[in-house]
Coordinates of C-alpha atoms in Angstrom, one line a residue:
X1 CA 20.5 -21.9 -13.7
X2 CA 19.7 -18.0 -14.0
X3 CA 17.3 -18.4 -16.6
X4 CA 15.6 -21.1 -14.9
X5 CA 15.0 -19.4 -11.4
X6 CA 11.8 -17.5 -12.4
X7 CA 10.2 -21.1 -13.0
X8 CA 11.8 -22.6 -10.0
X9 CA 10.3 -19.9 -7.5
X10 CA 6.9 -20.0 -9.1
X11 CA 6.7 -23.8 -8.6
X12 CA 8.0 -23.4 -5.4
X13 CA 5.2 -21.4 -4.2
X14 CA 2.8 -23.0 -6.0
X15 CA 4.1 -26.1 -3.7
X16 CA 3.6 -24.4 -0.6
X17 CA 0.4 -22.6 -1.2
X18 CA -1.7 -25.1 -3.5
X19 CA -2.1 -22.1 -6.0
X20 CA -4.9 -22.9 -8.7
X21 CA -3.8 -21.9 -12.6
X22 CA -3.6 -18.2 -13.2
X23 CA -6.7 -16.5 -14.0
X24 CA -6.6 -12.9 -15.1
X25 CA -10.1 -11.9 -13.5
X26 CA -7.9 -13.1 -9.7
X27 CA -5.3 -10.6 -10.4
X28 CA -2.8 -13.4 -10.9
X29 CA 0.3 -12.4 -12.8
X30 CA 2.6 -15.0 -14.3
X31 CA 6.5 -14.7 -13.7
X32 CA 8.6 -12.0 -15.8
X33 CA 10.6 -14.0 -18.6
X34 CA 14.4 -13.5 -18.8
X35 CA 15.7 -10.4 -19.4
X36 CA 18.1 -9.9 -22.7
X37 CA 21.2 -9.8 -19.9
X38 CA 20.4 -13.1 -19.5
X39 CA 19.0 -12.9 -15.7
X40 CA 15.9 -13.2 -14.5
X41 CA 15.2 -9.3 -13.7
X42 CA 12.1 -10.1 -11.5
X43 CA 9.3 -13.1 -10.3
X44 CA 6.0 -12.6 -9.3
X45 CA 3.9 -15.3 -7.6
X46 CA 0.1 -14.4 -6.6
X47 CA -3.2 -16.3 -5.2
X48 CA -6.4 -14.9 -4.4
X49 CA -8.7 -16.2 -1.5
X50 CA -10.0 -20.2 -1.7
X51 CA -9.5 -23.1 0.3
X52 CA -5.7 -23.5 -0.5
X53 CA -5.3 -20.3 0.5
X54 CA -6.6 -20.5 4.0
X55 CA -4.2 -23.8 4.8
X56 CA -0.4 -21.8 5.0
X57 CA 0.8 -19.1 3.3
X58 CA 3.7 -19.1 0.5
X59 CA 7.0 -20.3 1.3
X60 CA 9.8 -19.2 -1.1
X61 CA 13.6 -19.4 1.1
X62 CA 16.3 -18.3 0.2
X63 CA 18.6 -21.3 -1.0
X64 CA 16.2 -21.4 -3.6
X65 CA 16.7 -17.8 -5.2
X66 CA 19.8 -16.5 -2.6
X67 CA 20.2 -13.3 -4.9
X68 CA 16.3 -12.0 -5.2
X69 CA 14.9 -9.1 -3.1
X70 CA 10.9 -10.4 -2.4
X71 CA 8.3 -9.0 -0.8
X72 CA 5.2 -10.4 0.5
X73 CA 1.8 -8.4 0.2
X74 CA -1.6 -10.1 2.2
X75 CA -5.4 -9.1 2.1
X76 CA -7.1 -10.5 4.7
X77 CA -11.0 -10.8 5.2
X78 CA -12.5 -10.5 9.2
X79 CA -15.2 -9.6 11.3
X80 CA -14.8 -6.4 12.2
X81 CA -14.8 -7.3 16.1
X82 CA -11.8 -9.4 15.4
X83 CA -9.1 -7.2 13.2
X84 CA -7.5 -5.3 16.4
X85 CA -6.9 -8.7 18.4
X86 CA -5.6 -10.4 15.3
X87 CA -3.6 -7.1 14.2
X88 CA -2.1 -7.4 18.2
X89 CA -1.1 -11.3 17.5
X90 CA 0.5 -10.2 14.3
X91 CA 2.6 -7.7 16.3
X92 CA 3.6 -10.4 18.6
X93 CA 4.7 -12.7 16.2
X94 CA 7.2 -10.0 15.2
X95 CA 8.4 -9.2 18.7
X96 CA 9.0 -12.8 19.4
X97 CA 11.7 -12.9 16.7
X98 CA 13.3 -9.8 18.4
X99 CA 14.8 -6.3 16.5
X100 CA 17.4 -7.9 14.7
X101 CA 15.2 -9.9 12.5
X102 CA 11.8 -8.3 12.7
X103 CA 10.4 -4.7 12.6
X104 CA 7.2 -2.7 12.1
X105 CA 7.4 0.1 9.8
X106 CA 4.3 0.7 9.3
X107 CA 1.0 0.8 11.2
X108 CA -3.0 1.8 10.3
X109 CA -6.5 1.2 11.9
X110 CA -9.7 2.6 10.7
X111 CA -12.8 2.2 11.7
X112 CA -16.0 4.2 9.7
X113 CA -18.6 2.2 12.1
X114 CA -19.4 -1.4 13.8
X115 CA -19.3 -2.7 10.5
X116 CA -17.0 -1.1 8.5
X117 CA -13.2 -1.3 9.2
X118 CA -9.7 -1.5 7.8
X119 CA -6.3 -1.6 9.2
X120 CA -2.6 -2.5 7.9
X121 CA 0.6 -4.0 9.5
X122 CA 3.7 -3.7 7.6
X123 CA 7.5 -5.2 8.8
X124 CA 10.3 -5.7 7.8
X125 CA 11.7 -9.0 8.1
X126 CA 14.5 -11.1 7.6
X127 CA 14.5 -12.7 4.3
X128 CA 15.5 -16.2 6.2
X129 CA 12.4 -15.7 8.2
X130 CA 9.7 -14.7 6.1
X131 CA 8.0 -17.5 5.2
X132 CA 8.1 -18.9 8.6
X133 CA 6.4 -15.8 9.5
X134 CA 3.4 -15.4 6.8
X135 CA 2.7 -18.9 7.4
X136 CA 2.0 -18.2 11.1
X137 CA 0.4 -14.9 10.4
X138 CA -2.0 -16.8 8.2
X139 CA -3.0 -19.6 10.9
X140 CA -3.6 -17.0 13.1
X141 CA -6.3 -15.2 10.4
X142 CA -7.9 -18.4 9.6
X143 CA -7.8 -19.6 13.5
X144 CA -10.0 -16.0 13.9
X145 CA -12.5 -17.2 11.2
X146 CA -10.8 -15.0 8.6
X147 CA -9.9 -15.6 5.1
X148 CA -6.9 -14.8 2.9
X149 CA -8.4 -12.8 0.1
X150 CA -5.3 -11.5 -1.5
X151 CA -1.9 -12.7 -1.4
X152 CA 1.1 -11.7 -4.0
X153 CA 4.7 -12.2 -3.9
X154 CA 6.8 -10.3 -5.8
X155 CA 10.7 -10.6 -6.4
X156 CA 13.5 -8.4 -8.3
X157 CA 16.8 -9.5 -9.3
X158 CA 19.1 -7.7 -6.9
X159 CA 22.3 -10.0 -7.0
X160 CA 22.7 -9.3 -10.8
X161 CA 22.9 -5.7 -11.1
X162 CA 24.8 -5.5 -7.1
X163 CA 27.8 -7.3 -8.6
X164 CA 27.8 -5.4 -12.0
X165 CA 28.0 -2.1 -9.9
X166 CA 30.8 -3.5 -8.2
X167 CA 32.7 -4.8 -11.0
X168 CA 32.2 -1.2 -12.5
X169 CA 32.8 0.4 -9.3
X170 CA 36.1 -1.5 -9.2
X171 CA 37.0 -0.4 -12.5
X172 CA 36.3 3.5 -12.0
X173 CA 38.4 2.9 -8.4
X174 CA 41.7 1.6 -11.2
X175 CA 41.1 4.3 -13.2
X176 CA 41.0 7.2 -10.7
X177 CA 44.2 5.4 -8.9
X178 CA 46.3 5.7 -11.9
X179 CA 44.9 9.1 -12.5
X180 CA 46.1 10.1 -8.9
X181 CA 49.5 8.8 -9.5
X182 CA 49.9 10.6 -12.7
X183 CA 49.0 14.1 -11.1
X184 CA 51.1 13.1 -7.8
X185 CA 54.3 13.1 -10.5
X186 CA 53.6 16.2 -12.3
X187 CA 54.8 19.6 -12.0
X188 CA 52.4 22.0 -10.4
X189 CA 52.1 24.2 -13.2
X190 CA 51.9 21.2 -15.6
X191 CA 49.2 22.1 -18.1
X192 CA 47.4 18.8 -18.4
X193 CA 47.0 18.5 -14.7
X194 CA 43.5 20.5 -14.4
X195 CA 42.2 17.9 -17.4
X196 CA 43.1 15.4 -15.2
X197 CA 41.9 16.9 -12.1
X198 CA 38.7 17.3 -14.1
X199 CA 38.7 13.5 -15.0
X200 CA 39.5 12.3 -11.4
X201 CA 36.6 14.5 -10.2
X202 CA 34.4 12.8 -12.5
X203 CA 35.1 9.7 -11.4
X204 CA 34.6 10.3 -7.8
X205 CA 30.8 11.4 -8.6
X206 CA 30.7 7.6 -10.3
X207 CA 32.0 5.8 -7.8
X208 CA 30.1 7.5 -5.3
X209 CA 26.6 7.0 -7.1
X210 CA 27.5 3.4 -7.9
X211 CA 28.3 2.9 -4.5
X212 CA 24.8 4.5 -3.4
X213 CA 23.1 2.3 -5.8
X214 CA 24.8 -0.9 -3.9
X215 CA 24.2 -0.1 -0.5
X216 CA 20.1 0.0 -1.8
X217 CA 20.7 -3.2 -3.2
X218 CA 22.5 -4.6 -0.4
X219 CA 19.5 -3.4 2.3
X220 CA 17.2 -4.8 -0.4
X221 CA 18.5 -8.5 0.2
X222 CA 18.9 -7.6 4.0
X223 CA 15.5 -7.7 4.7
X224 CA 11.5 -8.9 3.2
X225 CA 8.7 -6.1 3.0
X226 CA 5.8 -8.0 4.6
X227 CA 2.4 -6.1 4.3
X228 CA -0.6 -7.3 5.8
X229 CA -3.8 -5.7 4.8
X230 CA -7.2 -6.2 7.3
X231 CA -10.7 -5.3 6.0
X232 CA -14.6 -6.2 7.0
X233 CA -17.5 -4.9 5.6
X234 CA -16.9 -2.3 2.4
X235 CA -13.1 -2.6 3.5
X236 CA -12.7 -6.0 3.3
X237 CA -10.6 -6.9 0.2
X238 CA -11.1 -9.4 -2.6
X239 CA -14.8 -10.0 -4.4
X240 CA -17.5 -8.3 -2.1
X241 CA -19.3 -10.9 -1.3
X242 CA -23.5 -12.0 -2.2
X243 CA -25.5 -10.0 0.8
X244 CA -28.0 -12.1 2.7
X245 CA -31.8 -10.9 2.9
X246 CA -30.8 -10.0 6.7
X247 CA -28.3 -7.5 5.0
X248 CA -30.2 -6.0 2.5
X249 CA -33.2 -5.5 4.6
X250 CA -31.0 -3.7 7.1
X251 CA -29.6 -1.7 4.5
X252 CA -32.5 -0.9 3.0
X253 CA -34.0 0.1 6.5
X254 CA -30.4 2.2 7.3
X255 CA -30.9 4.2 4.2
X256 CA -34.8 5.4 5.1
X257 CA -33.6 6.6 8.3
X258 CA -30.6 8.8 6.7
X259 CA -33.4 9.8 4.5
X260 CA -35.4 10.7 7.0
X261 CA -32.7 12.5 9.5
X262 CA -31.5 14.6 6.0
X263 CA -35.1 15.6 5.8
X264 CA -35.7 17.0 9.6
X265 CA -32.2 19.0 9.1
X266 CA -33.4 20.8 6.7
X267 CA -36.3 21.2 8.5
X268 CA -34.3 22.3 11.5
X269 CA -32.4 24.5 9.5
X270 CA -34.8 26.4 7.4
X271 CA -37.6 26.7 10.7
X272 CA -36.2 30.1 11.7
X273 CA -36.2 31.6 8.3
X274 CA -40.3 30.4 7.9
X275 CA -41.2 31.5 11.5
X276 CA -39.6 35.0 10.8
X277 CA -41.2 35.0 7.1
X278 CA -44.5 34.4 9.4
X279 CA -44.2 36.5 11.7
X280 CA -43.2 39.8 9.1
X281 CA -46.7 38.7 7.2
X282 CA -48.6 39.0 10.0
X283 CA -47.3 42.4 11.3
X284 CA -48.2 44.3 8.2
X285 CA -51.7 42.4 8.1
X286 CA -52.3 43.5 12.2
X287 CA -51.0 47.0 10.5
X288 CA -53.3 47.1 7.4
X289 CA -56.0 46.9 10.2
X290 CA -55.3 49.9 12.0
X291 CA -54.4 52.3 9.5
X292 CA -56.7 54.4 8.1
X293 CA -57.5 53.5 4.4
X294 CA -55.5 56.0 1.8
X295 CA -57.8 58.3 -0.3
X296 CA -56.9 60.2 -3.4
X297 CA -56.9 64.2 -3.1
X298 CA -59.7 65.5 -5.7
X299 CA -57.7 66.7 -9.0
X300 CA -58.6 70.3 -9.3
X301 CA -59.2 72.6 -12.8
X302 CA -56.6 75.1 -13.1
X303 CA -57.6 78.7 -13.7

């Protein structure tokens, strides 16, 4: 069963999201094979932007792969006038399933001119959830005219290495008790009881860091990473699409003015250097005028 669950999700989002075959040029990735342990260490399903893509987005739940941490990464393509209110529905969508199972952690809007703008969302979300919720994220894009242009799901084997650390964690735990009751019946001025001491110390630091490494995998299964990128103009993600003759004429037309405004700047800025370059040339001429013309003193003969 382990070694088929890398399969199993891919044709499980495949299924939900109409994916076309992988193509290296769309950023598609196939699904990591099985690790030598045995488990699948990781799966990674990705689309870019087509018709599928627009319909729902991926749905992978968690009876199908119950021990895998995913996360779900979007790219989606709008007018510019339309990222904040579909950013704000978004937000909404994550309130409406309340704290417990929903929360933004992250939040971006950017805006270099009418045309030009990006923004992100990012949540956390639980795992049961999270497919209900990119699925309705996505209606609302495609609802505002938009377009998925990116869209990746990616998934580590969490479940594998959690109960490892606590089978190991369980062994350290026998070792340090047995360790404890040995130095609780020795003498205090026994001399293997600082070895010992040493050894139970040791322990300790194991148990503690494999203890720290479970509670990150445990928080990792708790909840779904869900990013949602927004982008029009030069932000907007994916292949930049063909420009119409509309576009390029306005372009075209944008970049003579910049041209133009550069020019009078330094215009502006180098007037008062010429005007006082101008005004010293005249002085001395208007001098030159009035002074009397300087004659050489006749060389006289020495006696």
């Amino acid at each position: 069963m382990r070694r088929a669950l890398p399969f199993l999700v891919l044709l499980l989002a495949t299924t939900a999201c109409g994916v076309a075959e992988p193509d290296s040029r769309s950023g598609i990735e196939p699904p990591n094979r099985t690790a030598a342990g045995g488990a699948p260490d990781a799966q990674d399903a990705a689309f870019t932007g087509g018709e599928a893509s627009r319909e729902a987005g991926p749905d992978i739940g968690t009876a199908a792969a119950p021990d895998v941490a995913f996360s779900y990464r979007y790219g989606f393509r709008l007018s510019a006038d339309r990222i904040a209110a579909v950013q704000g529905q978004h937000q909404e969508i994550c309130e409406r399933l309340t704290l417990a199972r929903c929360r933004i952690t992250g939040m971006s809007y950017r805006a270099d001119n009418e045309r030009d703008v990006e923004a992100m969302l990012a949540f956390a979300v639980d795992p049961a959830a999270a497919g209900a919720f990119s699925r309705e994220a996505v209606q609302r894009v495609t609802a505002a005219d938009g377009a998925i242009a990116e869209s990746r799901i990616t998934g580590e084997d969490a479940g594998t290495p959690l109960r490892a650390s606590q089978r190991g964690r369980a062994e350290l735990e026998a070792d340090l008790a047995r360790i404890e009751t040995r130095l609780r019946g020795l003498d205090p001025m026994a001399a293997e009881k600082g070895g010992l001491e040493a050894q139970a110390a040791r322990l300790r630091a194991e148990i503690r860091a494999l203890r720290e490494a479970g509670d990150a995998q445990q928080a990792a299964l708790a909840t779904t990473p869900v990013l949602f990128r927004y982008g029009a103009g030069r932000y907007a993600p994916g292949p930049a699409p063909t420009p119409t003759l509309a576009e390029t004429a306005r372009d075209s037309g944008e970049t003579a003015l910049a041209g133009l405004l550069l020019l009078l700047r330094l215009i502006i800025i180098a007037a008062p250097w010429a005007l006082a370059g101008l005004a010293g040339w005249w002085i001395v001429r208007r001098l030159r005028r009035h002074l009397p013309p300087l004659t050489n003193r006749p060389e006289t003969d020495a006696a």
